[in-house]
């Protein structure tokens, strides 16, 4: 039976009225399991108007009171962890442990937001001039919006919801129509945690909703995570409409393996970073760069048996599965099309997952693991983000050639180096033009109290996600200069009447 999903408006689940719907698939079976409504511009504008009406009262609450809502939300999300993870896996396809990791990394940002009173403290200068004091205050923007991707249906919405609401804003959340259930569940949790109605609205939709957000004058800021072409579109249109915008796009993350690296640890790291979540991570390592042919040969020798042992299956198989299906049939076709292009362009396909077939799940969107060797920078599998379980090996003749590959690529989201040489690691960290760097860490996603963001065509805007940058993004700074007229002392007392 197909379920009809809703929007979340003014604290209630509300059926869509546009008459337009999108299919939500079970990636393991290929079956349509739900229909999600696609909001009209009018539905969106009504939700934004109600958010704008509710926001001033929420902003008037002291920061500590807003932080208590975050504190309660942490407890409730932990309470519902199993239910949220199951819903996430059912729509996305990732394993239950991976789904719980998705939720946990989002939860850590909500935990960080419990410290909102500290983050919103302004600055004060006593006696900046004769009788003059100066101070600053951080104030909410008003109504803001988040447009989030399918691959992290809990983490990315929570990264945006927590800081935006903690700062006193109201948020319009437009999740991916491919995996919409968890954001709706999170909205209900925040209401239970004490969030007033209208402060968090979840509006499902497609390009019409996105354009409606970008063109609505009430929306003051927009945060987006997704592909680079759409990131560029949202950034340019949002900025043209006078909004504050942060957009995070695609990635092609390189991991350099130096000759002195612990090859077993490097191979283990590549298995998790390259094939975990079926490669559908913006921080996945999709390019291994061993320095020297001997290093490359040793690495490939270590990788082959590990990849051959990978278990691919539905999330319902529990801990027996390393990764699940990709999100849609179209995603599967795109991945396999890029694999074919790699073969045609001369890369060596060491492990071929094209014929992977899972008995009982023949209609699911499963893709077997692939390993390429002798990939060159002119190949499509190197230039494009594959977003699937495909690892490309590019052999570098030297450290300088290896670091040049990562620096010359148009994407600059994450990168890593595996080495025992502290000098090489330090040089790499200082020189590389990539936003997030791992040293013997394959997926260098910063914790919540630091900030997440890529460089080059992986990130657009001056401020990053979570950490201190999030509180800057979701507030305006107002600076006050004050001077009070002095009372006239008579007999040691101020005579305020004399000041009239």
XYZ file of C-alpha atoms in Angstrom:
500
model
C 0.000 0.000 0.000
C 1.337 3.417 -0.979
C 1.380 6.071 1.743
C 0.556 9.696 1.010
C 2.919 11.986 2.914
C 2.252 15.547 4.056
C 3.792 18.934 4.707
C 4.369 20.189 8.263
C 2.827 23.656 8.638
C 1.968 25.548 11.825
C 2.718 22.549 13.988
C 0.527 20.133 12.046
C 0.885 17.551 9.295
C -1.031 19.052 6.373
C -2.008 17.334 3.138
C -0.771 18.911 -0.073
C -3.270 20.816 -2.217
C -1.306 21.272 -5.451
C -2.409 17.931 -6.909
C 1.204 17.160 -7.817
C 3.135 14.276 -6.236
C 6.508 12.560 -6.543
C 7.214 8.871 -6.028
C 9.258 7.806 -3.006
C 10.928 4.466 -3.709
C 12.145 1.623 -1.580
C 15.629 1.394 -3.144
C 16.033 -2.250 -2.138
C 12.938 -3.442 -4.013
C 12.418 -0.712 -6.599
C 8.812 -0.359 -5.440
C 7.012 2.928 -4.860
C 6.332 3.049 -1.133
C 4.955 6.580 -0.773
C 3.779 9.660 -2.615
C 5.112 13.005 -1.458
C 3.190 16.209 -2.283
C 4.973 18.869 -4.302
C 4.016 22.277 -2.973
C 2.690 25.026 -5.176
C 4.096 28.528 -4.871
C 0.902 29.535 -3.069
C 1.275 26.774 -0.475
C 4.870 27.824 0.070
C 4.018 31.521 0.363
C 1.300 30.751 2.927
C 3.758 28.728 5.006
C 6.350 31.507 4.832
C 3.743 34.073 5.905
C 2.755 32.007 8.932
C 6.431 31.517 9.834
C 6.965 35.277 9.631
C 3.999 35.851 11.957
C 5.327 33.410 14.548
C 9.020 34.394 14.435
C 9.083 37.672 16.436
C 7.749 36.042 19.591
C 10.246 33.184 19.287
C 13.081 35.688 18.804
C 11.953 37.530 21.944
C 12.560 34.440 24.077
C 15.872 34.621 25.889
C 18.616 32.445 24.367
C 18.590 30.117 27.351
C 14.921 29.306 26.779
C 15.579 28.513 23.131
C 18.554 26.373 24.192
C 16.250 24.353 26.457
C 14.210 23.383 23.397
C 17.429 22.064 21.837
C 18.180 20.173 25.051
C 14.765 18.521 25.000
C 15.091 17.722 21.295
C 18.358 15.855 21.964
C 16.606 13.617 24.473
C 13.655 12.959 22.156
C 15.805 12.196 19.122
C 17.769 9.696 21.198
C 14.487 8.207 22.381
C 13.303 7.759 18.780
C 16.670 6.718 17.316
C 15.516 3.271 16.202
C 12.354 4.580 14.583
C 14.172 7.394 12.795
C 16.936 5.074 11.562
C 14.443 2.565 10.180
C 12.531 5.273 8.297
C 15.772 6.722 6.962
C 17.051 3.348 5.741
C 13.716 2.452 4.184
C 13.799 5.547 1.923
C 17.516 6.047 1.372
C 18.714 2.425 1.383
C 21.717 2.845 3.714
C 22.262 0.294 6.460
C 20.821 0.838 9.940
C 24.262 1.506 11.509
C 24.956 4.041 8.760
C 21.526 5.622 9.300
C 22.205 5.937 13.014
C 25.520 7.597 12.190
C 23.640 10.041 9.946
C 21.329 10.953 12.830
C 24.133 11.075 15.398
C 26.247 13.546 13.432
C 23.201 15.795 13.116
C 22.426 15.362 16.787
C 25.893 16.597 17.715
C 25.078 19.978 16.148
C 21.891 20.200 18.210
C 23.996 19.426 21.296
C 26.352 22.242 20.310
C 23.368 24.590 20.035
C 22.600 24.049 23.717
C 25.432 26.550 24.155
C 23.482 29.232 22.260
C 23.600 31.788 25.125
C 27.391 31.790 24.906
C 27.421 31.943 21.091
C 25.083 34.957 20.972
C 27.006 37.106 23.431
C 27.935 40.458 21.951
C 30.905 42.728 22.632
C 31.144 45.714 24.962
C 33.577 48.606 25.232
C 33.369 50.738 28.342
C 34.234 54.434 27.934
C 34.972 54.321 24.227
C 34.841 58.114 24.498
C 33.966 60.639 27.215
C 30.849 59.112 28.736
C 30.380 56.893 25.692
C 29.889 53.116 25.760
C 29.714 50.853 22.706
C 28.235 47.393 22.445
C 27.078 44.950 19.808
C 24.184 42.519 19.708
C 23.456 39.539 17.464
C 19.885 39.433 16.248
C 17.907 36.931 14.223
C 17.424 37.443 10.494
C 13.733 36.491 10.519
C 12.595 33.697 8.199
C 15.338 31.522 6.690
C 15.256 28.424 4.491
C 17.142 25.156 4.160
C 17.195 23.048 0.987
C 18.689 19.672 1.820
C 19.811 16.547 -0.102
C 18.695 12.919 -0.142
C 21.963 11.374 1.012
C 21.803 12.667 4.601
C 18.081 13.005 5.383
C 18.705 13.639 9.108
C 22.180 15.119 9.420
C 21.952 18.032 6.987
C 18.465 19.185 8.090
C 19.641 19.104 11.718
C 22.787 21.050 10.794
C 20.515 23.821 9.541
C 17.574 23.579 11.938
C 19.639 23.747 15.134
C 21.638 26.956 14.579
C 18.854 28.736 12.675
C 16.248 28.187 15.380
C 18.661 28.728 18.254
C 19.408 32.187 16.884
C 15.702 33.065 16.974
C 14.798 32.545 13.330
C 11.888 30.645 11.823
C 12.901 28.050 9.239
C 11.345 26.745 6.034
C 12.871 23.308 5.461
C 12.628 21.934 1.914
C 14.015 18.375 2.088
C 14.757 16.110 -0.837
C 11.603 14.617 -2.272
C 13.482 11.291 -2.519
C 13.773 10.888 1.270
C 11.213 13.182 2.952
C 9.949 11.188 5.949
C 12.711 11.832 8.480
C 12.552 15.669 8.229
C 8.804 15.432 8.864
C 9.440 13.227 11.889
C 12.068 15.656 13.174
C 9.590 18.546 12.902
C 7.163 16.654 15.129
C 9.969 15.964 17.602
C 10.883 19.651 17.832
C 7.246 20.512 18.496
C 7.195 17.960 21.305
C 10.416 19.530 22.619
C 8.581 22.854 23.064
C 9.123 24.637 19.756
C 6.190 27.001 19.090
C 3.996 26.314 16.072
C 5.097 28.010 12.855
C 8.792 28.243 13.729
C 9.742 25.091 11.792
C 7.842 24.400 8.580
C 8.650 21.409 6.368
C 7.542 22.004 2.799
C 8.048 19.206 0.294
C 8.542 20.200 -3.292
C 10.604 20.390 -6.450
C 12.018 23.267 -8.498
C 8.801 25.263 -8.127
C 9.249 25.292 -4.354
C 12.960 26.085 -4.653
C 12.301 29.039 -6.934
C 9.492 30.167 -4.637
C 11.921 30.259 -1.719
C 14.534 32.147 -3.728
C 12.031 34.734 -4.980
C 10.079 35.327 -1.754
C 11.143 38.638 -0.196
C 10.381 37.442 3.329
C 13.056 34.750 3.223
C 16.281 36.384 4.379
C 18.785 33.544 4.006
C 19.053 30.213 2.194
C 21.315 27.250 2.895
C 21.700 24.469 0.318
C 23.545 21.164 -0.006
C 23.482 19.173 -3.253
C 25.102 19.093 -6.677
C 27.344 21.886 -7.935
C 25.162 22.969 -10.890
C 22.171 23.464 -8.592
C 24.387 25.075 -5.939
C 25.558 27.629 -8.510
C 21.968 28.255 -9.607
C 20.653 28.762 -6.065
C 23.620 30.909 -5.071
C 23.346 33.240 -8.050
C 19.554 33.591 -7.949
C 19.436 33.957 -4.173
C 22.175 36.588 -4.131
C 20.514 38.459 -6.992
C 17.405 38.655 -4.809
C 19.386 40.140 -1.941
C 19.514 37.063 0.271
C 22.345 35.715 2.355
C 23.235 32.380 0.716
C 25.521 29.436 1.478
C 25.634 26.544 -0.989
C 27.648 23.343 -0.890
C 28.034 21.311 -4.050
C 29.831 18.286 -5.460
C 33.136 16.700 -4.585
C 35.944 14.545 -5.901
C 37.924 13.713 -2.794
C 41.505 12.462 -3.172
C 43.402 10.306 -0.696
C 47.186 10.352 -1.170
C 49.032 7.245 -0.034
C 52.726 7.830 0.557
C 55.279 4.979 0.230
C 55.814 4.970 4.017
C 52.106 4.632 4.857
C 50.750 1.683 6.819
C 49.234 -0.057 3.806
C 46.757 -2.161 5.785
C 45.366 0.912 7.504
C 45.242 2.812 4.223
C 43.362 -0.027 2.529
C 40.907 -0.353 5.423
C 40.324 3.403 5.313
C 39.604 3.321 1.584
C 37.050 0.539 1.995
C 35.003 2.541 4.465
C 35.530 5.911 2.804
C 35.045 4.692 -0.772
C 32.242 2.155 -0.450
C 30.383 3.087 2.739
C 26.792 4.271 2.127
C 27.266 3.016 -1.463
C 29.571 5.982 -2.079
C 26.661 8.431 -1.739
C 28.561 10.865 0.485
C 29.939 14.253 -0.440
C 32.933 13.353 1.731
C 33.490 9.905 0.186
C 36.992 9.148 -1.047
C 36.543 8.372 -4.721
C 40.179 8.814 -5.856
C 43.143 6.946 -4.364
C 46.511 8.454 -5.302
C 49.404 6.118 -4.413
C 52.835 7.684 -4.862
C 55.035 5.389 -6.941
C 54.216 2.172 -8.809
C 55.458 -0.011 -5.962
C 53.080 1.767 -3.550
C 50.247 1.418 -6.058
C 50.876 -2.298 -6.550
C 50.946 -2.916 -2.800
C 47.761 -0.895 -2.322
C 45.842 -2.714 -5.073
C 47.009 -6.046 -3.636
C 45.580 -5.062 -0.246
C 42.332 -3.652 -1.666
C 41.245 -6.571 -3.856
C 40.494 -9.136 -1.117
C 38.815 -6.493 1.042
C 36.541 -5.369 -1.790
C 35.728 -8.961 -2.739
C 34.502 -9.549 0.809
C 32.092 -6.601 0.786
C 28.476 -7.632 1.377
C 25.826 -5.682 -0.488
C 22.172 -6.008 0.482
C 19.032 -4.449 1.961
C 19.128 -2.690 5.328
C 16.788 -5.357 6.693
C 19.710 -7.813 6.599
C 21.173 -5.997 9.613
C 24.870 -6.113 10.432
C 25.573 -8.653 7.678
C 25.534 -5.856 5.075
C 28.352 -3.383 4.350
C 26.306 -1.125 2.116
C 22.896 -1.010 0.477
C 21.387 0.156 -2.800
C 21.740 3.581 -4.353
C 18.758 5.861 -4.076
C 17.060 5.569 -7.490
C 17.160 3.691 -10.772
C 18.420 6.879 -12.442
C 21.337 7.052 -9.995
C 22.221 3.436 -10.794
C 22.146 4.126 -14.545
C 24.394 7.162 -14.134
C 26.961 5.217 -12.086
C 27.088 2.321 -14.528
C 27.281 4.740 -17.447
C 30.371 6.354 -15.941
C 31.886 2.905 -15.323
C 31.420 2.122 -19.040
C 33.066 5.415 -19.952
C 36.062 4.511 -17.788
C 36.496 1.233 -19.625
C 36.110 2.912 -23.010
C 38.642 5.612 -22.127
C 41.310 3.097 -21.149
C 41.164 2.660 -17.368
C 41.868 -0.809 -16.020
C 38.781 -2.290 -14.318
C 40.299 -4.427 -11.575
C 37.008 -5.334 -9.880
C 33.866 -5.352 -11.981
C 30.538 -4.907 -10.184
C 28.384 -4.348 -13.266
C 26.750 -7.770 -13.158
C 25.928 -7.680 -9.450
C 22.523 -9.238 -8.825
C 20.868 -9.922 -5.478
C 18.475 -12.839 -5.401
C 15.009 -11.740 -4.357
C 15.861 -8.073 -4.965
C 16.339 -8.084 -8.728
C 14.377 -4.837 -9.116
C 16.348 -3.010 -6.420
C 18.884 -0.297 -7.179
C 21.980 -2.247 -6.136
C 25.398 -1.534 -7.615
C 28.317 -3.874 -6.993
C 31.700 -2.479 -5.907
C 34.081 -1.327 -8.629
C 37.821 -0.690 -8.520
C 39.696 1.059 -11.327
C 43.459 1.286 -11.698
C 45.577 3.449 -14.017
C 42.963 6.187 -14.220
C 44.175 9.446 -15.763
C 42.962 13.010 -15.140
C 41.415 13.336 -18.607
C 38.894 10.518 -17.979
C 35.275 11.211 -17.084
C 35.438 8.878 -14.079
C 38.143 11.171 -12.682
C 36.587 14.506 -13.575
C 32.986 13.811 -12.582
C 31.430 13.034 -9.227
C 30.202 9.441 -9.566
C 28.350 9.255 -6.222
C 28.475 5.472 -6.193
C 30.627 2.525 -5.034
C 33.438 3.198 -7.516
C 37.044 3.817 -6.455
C 39.506 5.158 -9.017
C 43.264 4.745 -8.585
C 45.471 7.428 -10.141
C 49.158 6.566 -9.931
C 51.440 9.505 -9.163
C 55.158 9.497 -9.762
C 55.948 11.825 -6.862
C 54.467 13.628 -3.897
C 54.391 16.867 -5.906
C 52.445 15.194 -8.697
C 50.017 13.700 -6.177
C 49.310 16.949 -4.396
C 48.982 18.692 -7.763
C 46.149 16.361 -8.760
C 44.046 17.392 -5.787
C 44.954 21.057 -6.155
C 44.155 21.207 -9.868
C 40.744 19.520 -9.608
C 37.727 21.817 -9.808
C 36.275 20.408 -6.590
C 37.774 21.111 -3.179
C 35.566 19.518 -0.554
C 37.747 17.030 1.339
C 41.090 15.301 0.994
C 43.418 13.058 2.993
C 46.994 11.866 3.184
C 48.263 8.629 4.713
C 51.879 8.804 5.800
C 54.218 8.332 8.751
C 56.162 11.471 7.787
C 55.125 14.464 9.905
C 56.860 16.942 7.604
C 54.982 15.673 4.544
C 51.700 15.729 6.462
C 52.292 19.278 7.665
C 53.244 20.476 4.188
C 50.142 18.822 2.756
C 47.824 20.421 5.313
C 49.293 23.888 4.719
C 49.482 23.842 0.923
C 46.388 21.976 -0.202
C 43.569 24.194 -1.529
C 40.784 22.012 -0.124
C 38.406 22.908 2.688
C 38.682 19.824 4.909
C 41.867 17.816 5.352
C 42.519 14.431 6.930
C 45.934 13.226 8.095
C 45.662 9.455 8.416
C 41.901 10.131 8.658
C 39.980 9.153 5.520
C 36.775 11.185 5.937
C 37.757 14.454 7.645
C 34.292 15.677 8.655
C 34.840 18.199 11.468
C 32.962 17.826 14.734
C 30.070 20.146 15.525
C 32.143 22.797 17.306
C 34.313 23.309 14.226
C 32.955 24.230 10.813
C 32.202 22.214 7.670
C 32.741 23.552 4.172
C 34.519 22.979 0.884
C 36.513 25.220 -1.413
C 36.460 25.882 -5.150
C 33.328 24.472 -6.842
C 32.394 22.558 -3.726
C 31.322 25.641 -1.781
C 29.712 29.007 -2.508
C 29.421 31.739 0.103
C 31.599 33.196 2.829
C 30.369 31.176 5.813
C 30.298 27.433 6.397
C 27.958 24.985 8.105
C 27.765 24.417 11.871
C 30.306 25.594 14.412
C 30.740 29.354 15.035
C 30.138 30.131 11.341
C 26.527 28.938 11.615
C 25.741 31.496 14.317
C 27.279 34.218 12.148
C 25.275 33.094 9.128
C 21.926 33.105 10.933
C 22.326 36.457 12.717
C 22.942 40.126 11.991
C 25.231 42.209 14.150
C 23.925 45.545 15.408
C 26.341 47.966 17.073
C 25.102 50.571 19.561
C 26.956 53.714 20.618
C 25.432 55.285 23.734
C 26.042 58.394 25.832
C 23.912 59.447 28.778
C 23.836 63.090 29.939
C 25.451 63.555 33.321
C 23.441 64.578 36.387
C 24.570 67.771 38.118
C 25.963 67.021 41.535
C 24.786 69.216 44.427
C 25.928 68.307 47.868
C 27.302 64.989 46.654
C 24.000 63.926 45.062
C 22.841 63.960 41.438
C 20.212 66.641 40.848
C 18.249 65.183 37.944
C 15.818 68.123 37.984
C 18.675 70.435 37.094
C 19.218 68.410 33.942
C 15.787 69.303 32.542
